[in-house]
Coordinates of C-alpha atoms and ligand atoms in Angstrom, one line a residue:
M1 CA -17.4 17.9 14.0
H2 CA -20.6 15.5 14.7
N3 CA -22.8 17.8 12.8
L4 CA -20.5 17.7 9.9
N5 CA -19.9 14.5 9.9
K6 CA -23.4 13.9 9.1
E7 CA -23.7 16.3 6.3
I8 CA -20.7 15.1 4.8
S9 CA -21.2 11.4 5.3
E10 CA -25.2 12.5 3.4
K11 CA -23.2 14.0 0.5
C12 CA -21.0 10.8 0.1
R13 CA -23.9 8.5 0.5
L14 CA -25.5 10.7 -2.5
I15 CA -22.6 10.6 -4.6
G16 CA -23.1 6.5 -4.2
C17 CA -20.4 5.9 -1.9
D18 CA -20.4 3.1 1.1
V19 CA -19.9 5.1 3.9
R20 CA -18.8 3.8 7.8
E21 CA -18.6 6.7 10.9
N22 CA -16.4 6.1 13.5
A23 CA -14.8 2.7 11.3
P24 CA -12.0 1.2 13.6
M25 CA -9.1 1.6 11.3
A26 CA -7.8 -1.8 12.8
E27 CA -10.2 -3.6 10.5
Y28 CA -9.1 -2.0 7.6
T29 CA -5.3 -2.5 7.7
T30 CA -3.2 -5.5 7.6
F31 CA -1.3 -4.3 11.0
H32 CA -5.0 -4.8 12.5
I33 CA -3.6 -1.5 14.6
G34 CA -5.6 2.1 14.3
G35 CA -8.4 4.1 16.0
P36 CA -11.7 5.2 14.3
A37 CA -11.7 7.0 11.3
E38 CA -14.1 10.0 11.5
L39 CA -15.7 9.1 8.0
L40 CA -14.6 6.0 5.8
V41 CA -15.6 6.1 2.5
T42 CA -15.6 3.4 0.1
T43 CA -15.7 3.0 -3.8
D44 CA -14.6 1.5 -6.6
D45 CA -15.5 4.1 -8.9
P46 CA -13.0 7.0 -10.2
V47 CA -16.2 9.6 -10.8
R48 CA -17.1 8.7 -7.2
A49 CA -13.8 9.2 -5.8
Q50 CA -12.6 12.5 -7.6
K51 CA -16.1 13.8 -6.3
V52 CA -15.3 13.1 -2.4
R53 CA -11.9 14.5 -3.3
K54 CA -13.8 17.5 -4.9
L55 CA -15.9 17.7 -1.8
C56 CA -13.1 17.5 0.6
E57 CA -11.2 20.2 -1.0
A58 CA -14.3 22.6 -1.0
E59 CA -15.7 21.7 2.8
D60 CA -11.8 22.3 4.2
I61 CA -11.6 18.8 5.3
P62 CA -8.9 16.4 5.6
L63 CA -8.5 13.3 3.4
L64 CA -6.8 10.2 3.1
V65 CA -6.8 8.2 0.8
M66 CA -5.9 4.4 1.4
G67 CA -6.0 0.9 -0.8
N68 CA -5.5 -2.2 1.1
G69 CA -4.0 -0.8 4.2
S70 CA -1.3 -2.5 3.8
N71 CA 1.5 -0.3 4.4
L72 CA -0.4 1.8 6.8
L73 CA 0.6 2.2 10.7
V74 CA -2.8 4.3 12.0
C75 CA -2.3 6.0 15.6
D76 CA -4.6 4.8 18.2
E77 CA -6.5 8.1 18.2
G78 CA -8.0 7.5 14.9
V79 CA -7.9 9.6 11.8
K80 CA -9.7 13.0 11.2
G81 CA -11.9 13.5 8.5
V82 CA -12.5 11.4 5.5
V83 CA -10.7 8.4 4.9
L84 CA -11.3 7.3 0.9
R85 CA -10.9 3.7 0.4
L86 CA -10.3 2.6 -2.6
D87 CA -11.9 -0.9 -3.2
G88 CA -11.9 -3.6 -6.5
G89 CA -15.4 -4.0 -6.5
F90 CA -16.5 -6.6 -9.3
A91 CA -14.1 -4.9 -12.1
L92 CA -11.4 -6.7 -13.6
P93 CA -8.6 -5.5 -15.9
E94 CA -8.8 -5.3 -19.5
I95 CA -7.1 -5.0 -22.5
R96 CA -6.6 -2.0 -24.6
D97 CA -4.5 -0.7 -27.3
G98 CA -1.9 -3.6 -26.1
L99 CA -2.0 -2.5 -22.5
V100 CA -3.4 -4.1 -19.5
V101 CA -5.5 -1.3 -18.1
C102 CA -7.2 -1.6 -14.6
K103 CA -9.0 0.5 -12.1
A104 CA -6.7 1.4 -8.8
G105 CA -8.9 -0.5 -6.2
I106 CA -8.4 -3.8 -8.0
P107 CA -6.1 -6.1 -6.0
L108 CA -2.5 -6.6 -7.4
K109 CA -3.0 -10.3 -7.3
T110 CA -6.2 -9.8 -9.3
L111 CA -4.3 -7.9 -12.0
C112 CA -1.2 -10.6 -11.9
R113 CA -3.5 -13.7 -12.1
F114 CA -5.2 -11.8 -15.1
A115 CA -1.9 -11.1 -16.7
R116 CA -1.0 -14.9 -16.3
D117 CA -4.2 -16.0 -17.7
N118 CA -3.6 -13.8 -20.6
G119 CA -0.2 -15.4 -21.3
L120 CA 1.2 -11.5 -20.4
S121 CA 4.6 -11.3 -18.4
G122 CA 6.3 -8.8 -16.3
L123 CA 4.1 -8.4 -13.0
E124 CA 5.1 -12.0 -11.5
F125 CA 7.5 -10.3 -9.0
A126 CA 4.3 -8.5 -7.6
Y127 CA 2.1 -11.4 -6.8
G128 CA 1.9 -11.9 -3.4
I129 CA 2.4 -8.1 -2.1
P130 CA -1.2 -7.4 -0.5
G131 CA -2.0 -4.4 -1.7
T132 CA -4.2 -2.6 -4.4
V133 CA -3.0 -1.1 -7.9
G134 CA -3.1 2.6 -6.5
G135 CA -1.3 1.6 -3.3
A136 CA 1.7 0.0 -5.5
V137 CA 1.6 2.6 -8.0
Y138 CA 1.7 5.1 -5.5
M139 CA 4.5 3.6 -3.6
N140 CA 6.3 2.1 -6.6
A141 CA 6.2 -1.4 -5.0
G142 CA 8.8 -3.5 -5.9
A143 CA 10.0 -7.4 -4.8
Y144 CA 12.8 -10.2 -6.2
D145 CA 14.3 -7.2 -8.4
G146 CA 11.3 -6.1 -9.9
Q147 CA 9.2 -2.8 -9.5
I148 CA 6.2 -1.3 -10.6
S149 CA 8.0 1.3 -12.4
G150 CA 9.3 -1.5 -14.8
V151 CA 5.8 -2.1 -16.1
L152 CA 3.6 0.9 -15.5
E153 CA 3.0 2.6 -18.8
W154 CA 0.6 5.3 -17.7
A155 CA -1.5 6.2 -14.6
E156 CA -4.2 8.5 -13.9
A157 CA -4.7 10.5 -10.9
V158 CA -7.2 13.3 -9.7
T159 CA -4.9 15.7 -8.9
P160 CA -5.7 18.1 -5.8
N161 CA -7.8 20.7 -7.7
G162 CA -10.1 18.0 -8.6
E163 CA -8.8 17.6 -12.4
I164 CA -8.3 13.9 -13.9
C165 CA -4.7 14.0 -15.5
R166 CA -2.8 11.4 -16.9
F167 CA 0.8 10.8 -16.1
E168 CA 2.9 8.8 -19.1
S169 CA 6.0 7.3 -17.7
D170 CA 8.6 9.7 -18.2
G171 CA 6.3 12.0 -15.6
L172 CA 5.7 9.5 -13.2
R173 CA 9.5 10.1 -11.3
M174 CA 9.6 6.7 -10.0
V175 CA 12.6 5.2 -8.0
Y176 CA 12.8 3.1 -5.0
R177 CA 9.4 3.7 -3.0
H178 CA 8.6 6.7 -4.6
S179 CA 6.5 8.4 -7.2
V180 CA 5.0 11.8 -8.2
F181 CA 1.5 11.0 -6.8
M182 CA 3.7 11.8 -3.2
E183 CA 4.9 15.0 -4.6
I184 CA 1.8 16.2 -5.8
G185 CA -0.7 14.6 -3.3
G186 CA -2.4 12.8 -6.3
L187 CA -5.1 10.1 -6.1
V188 CA -4.1 7.3 -8.5
I189 CA -7.6 6.0 -10.3
S190 CA -6.2 3.9 -12.7
A191 CA -3.4 2.6 -14.4
A192 CA -1.9 0.8 -18.1
F193 CA 0.6 -1.9 -17.7
R194 CA 2.9 -2.8 -20.8
L195 CA 3.6 -6.4 -20.4
R196 CA 5.4 -8.9 -22.6
P197 CA 4.0 -12.4 -24.5
D198 CA 5.4 -15.8 -22.5
D199 CA 3.7 -18.8 -21.6
P200 CA 1.0 -18.8 -19.3
E201 CA 2.5 -21.7 -17.4
E202 CA 5.7 -20.4 -17.4
I203 CA 4.4 -17.2 -15.9
G204 CA 2.2 -19.2 -13.0
R205 CA 5.3 -21.2 -11.8
R206 CA 7.3 -18.0 -11.5
M207 CA 4.5 -16.8 -9.4
D208 CA 4.4 -19.8 -7.5
E209 CA 7.9 -19.8 -6.8
F210 CA 7.8 -15.9 -5.6
M211 CA 4.8 -16.9 -3.3
R212 CA 6.8 -20.0 -1.8
S213 CA 9.8 -17.7 -1.1
R214 CA 7.5 -15.3 0.7
R215 CA 5.8 -18.0 3.0
E216 CA 9.3 -19.6 4.0
K217 CA 10.9 -16.2 4.7
Q218 CA 8.1 -14.0 6.0
P219 CA 5.8 -14.0 8.9
L220 CA 2.6 -14.1 7.1
E221 CA 1.0 -15.6 10.0
Y222 CA 1.0 -12.8 11.8
P223 CA -0.6 -9.1 11.6
S224 CA 2.2 -6.8 9.7
A225 CA 2.6 -4.1 7.2
G226 CA 5.6 -5.9 5.4
S227 CA 9.2 -4.5 5.4
F228 CA 9.0 -2.1 8.0
F229 CA 11.9 0.2 6.8
R230 CA 13.2 1.2 3.5
R231 CA 16.5 -0.9 2.2
P232 CA 19.4 1.4 3.3
E233 CA 22.2 2.1 0.1
G234 CA 24.4 -0.5 0.2
H235 CA 22.8 -2.4 3.2
F236 CA 19.3 -4.8 4.0
A237 CA 17.2 -3.5 6.9
G238 CA 16.6 -6.7 7.7
A239 CA 20.4 -7.9 8.0
L240 CA 21.2 -4.7 10.4
I241 CA 18.4 -5.6 12.6
E242 CA 19.6 -9.0 12.9
K243 CA 23.1 -8.4 13.8
S244 CA 22.1 -6.3 16.2
G245 CA 20.6 -9.5 18.1
L246 CA 17.0 -7.4 17.9
K247 CA 14.8 -10.3 16.6
G248 CA 12.3 -11.5 19.3
C249 CA 12.7 -7.9 20.8
R250 CA 9.2 -6.8 21.9
V251 CA 7.5 -3.5 23.3
G252 CA 4.3 -4.8 24.5
E253 CA 2.7 -7.0 21.7
A254 CA 4.7 -5.7 19.1
Q255 CA 7.6 -8.1 18.4
V256 CA 10.6 -7.7 15.6
S257 CA 9.9 -11.2 14.0
E258 CA 11.8 -13.8 14.7
K259 CA 11.3 -15.2 11.3
H260 CA 12.3 -12.0 9.3
A261 CA 14.2 -8.7 11.4
G262 CA 12.7 -6.4 8.4
F263 CA 9.5 -7.3 10.0
I264 CA 7.7 -5.7 13.0
I265 CA 4.5 -8.1 13.7
N266 CA 1.6 -7.6 15.4
L267 CA 1.4 -10.5 18.3
G268 CA -2.3 -10.0 19.3
G269 CA -3.1 -6.6 20.6
A270 CA -0.3 -4.6 20.0
T271 CA -1.0 -0.8 19.6
C272 CA 0.3 2.0 17.3
S273 CA 2.3 3.6 20.0
D274 CA 3.9 -0.3 20.7
V275 CA 5.1 -0.5 17.2
R276 CA 6.6 3.1 17.1
R277 CA 8.5 2.8 20.3
L278 CA 9.6 -0.3 19.0
A279 CA 10.6 0.8 15.8
E280 CA 12.4 3.9 17.7
M281 CA 14.4 1.4 19.7
V282 CA 15.5 -0.7 16.7
R283 CA 16.4 2.6 14.6
E284 CA 18.7 4.0 17.7
R285 CA 20.2 0.6 18.2
V286 CA 21.2 -0.2 14.7
Y287 CA 22.4 3.6 14.0
K288 CA 24.8 2.9 17.3
D289 CA 25.9 -0.5 16.0
H290 CA 25.8 0.1 12.5
G291 CA 26.0 4.1 11.9
V292 CA 22.8 3.6 9.3
L293 CA 19.9 5.6 10.0
L294 CA 16.8 3.9 9.0
Q295 CA 13.8 5.2 7.6
P296 CA 10.4 4.2 7.8
E297 CA 8.6 2.6 4.8
V298 CA 5.2 1.7 6.5
C299 CA 3.3 5.3 6.1
Y300 CA 2.9 6.8 9.7
I301 CA -1.0 8.3 9.6
G302 CA -1.8 10.7 12.5
Ligands
FAD401 C1 2.6 -9.5 4.5 C2 3.2 -8.0 3.2 C3 4.1 -8.1 2.4 C4 4.6 -7.2 1.8 N1 5.3 -7.2 0.7 C5 5.8 -5.9 0.1 C6 7.1 -6.1 -1.2 O1 7.2 -7.3 -1.1 N2 7.5 -5.2 -1.8 C7 6.7 -3.8 -1.6 O2 6.7 -2.7 -2.1 N3 5.6 -3.7 -0.3 C8 5.5 -4.8 0.4 N4 4.3 -4.6 1.3 C9 3.6 -3.6 1.6 C10 2.3 -2.9 1.1 O3 1.6 -4.0 0.3 C11 2.7 -2.2 -0.3 O4 3.2 -1.1 -0.1 C12 1.7 -2.1 -1.6 O5 1.8 -1.4 -2.5 C13 0.6 -1.1 -0.6 O6 -0.8 -0.9 -1.1 P1 -2.3 -0.8 -0.7 O7 -3.4 -1.0 -1.3 O8 -2.3 -1.8 0.6 O9 -2.0 0.6 0.1 P2 -2.0 1.6 1.7 O10 -1.5 0.7 2.4 O11 -3.5 1.7 1.8 O12 -1.5 3.0 1.4 C14 -0.1 3.4 1.4 C15 0.3 4.5 0.6 O13 -0.3 4.6 -0.5 C16 -1.5 5.9 -0.7 N5 -2.3 5.4 -1.5 C17 -3.0 3.7 -1.6 N6 -4.2 3.7 -2.9 C18 -3.7 5.3 -3.2 C19 -4.3 5.5 -4.6 N7 -5.0 5.2 -4.9 N8 -3.9 7.0 -4.8 C20 -3.2 7.8 -4.1 N9 -2.2 7.3 -2.9 C21 -2.9 5.7 -2.7 C22 -2.0 5.8 1.1 O14 -2.3 7.3 1.0 C23 -0.6 5.6 1.7 O15 0.2 6.6 1.8 C24 3.7 -5.7 1.6 C25 2.8 -5.6 3.1 C26 2.6 -6.7 3.8 C27 1.6 -6.6 4.8

């Protein structure tokens, strides 16, 4: 694998990407957990991302696409193959044909601020979700009664055969934390949002209010990947976990947050295996107490 790595890393560099061999994924995830990626390839450019995808297909190398790593739990042994990380570079969103269009690697926060500054409302709910636009589209991220699907007009993605395709809103198959890209393995490269005109000050006020609420309720002072479990039909995962008396429960350095039971936090040196064992304990206990089987929202890698 070592020689293959050298050759592939050279090719990725020639494509114009930044390349890091044996990159500790703990440095690239908000959980601060995860062993080394054989090859971490970073770009802000859709065409370069497409070329890396084609290269991996041609060479039969496993490919994991990531954005800000804010919904990932990467295993302690690390990730084989290429991890392609889309970042924002210096790009900003643009307004085209009445839509806000941006590249997938742009942070959601940048998109929300751009919308506010241009007096465009609809993305306030997303301010404070610490991911990229691509990650938010892939996950259909949501909060405070809003979801990306509510404002997304289209998204462009590289399909597994290397083609760039545009998916209009009726083909995005977005429901709670799900998009068509999970079904087809699409690499999202850009997205366009339909927003409504509103007073920038009002928009800013709503964004600040959502951010204040997050700071008050969520354990933002610790590394985590946000709400660990999906919302079960008719319940809230955090409320069930709290009712089971699991707040503060620990395995190693992983803990069910005392502040918000829906979050598993890293107290310092938590490993992936600590988090997974804790999550399993929580699932078993909640199932026993409430008959509800929690499903992780966080993406397990490896
Ligand atoms: C403190 C905190 C609060 C959070 N609050 C919320 C919240 O309110 N609502 C919410 O929905 N989520 C929340 N999250 C979770 C997370 O921020 C979202 O899921 C976010 O959309 C993930 O984006 P990302 O760029 O970090 O993706 P990553 O974590 O890097 O990846 C997540 C998944 O998306 C895939 N992916 C990423 N980019 C692409 C791409 N360009 N093309 C194809 N696939 C891609 C990855 O393969 C992976 O399967 C929170 C997380 C934290 C740490």
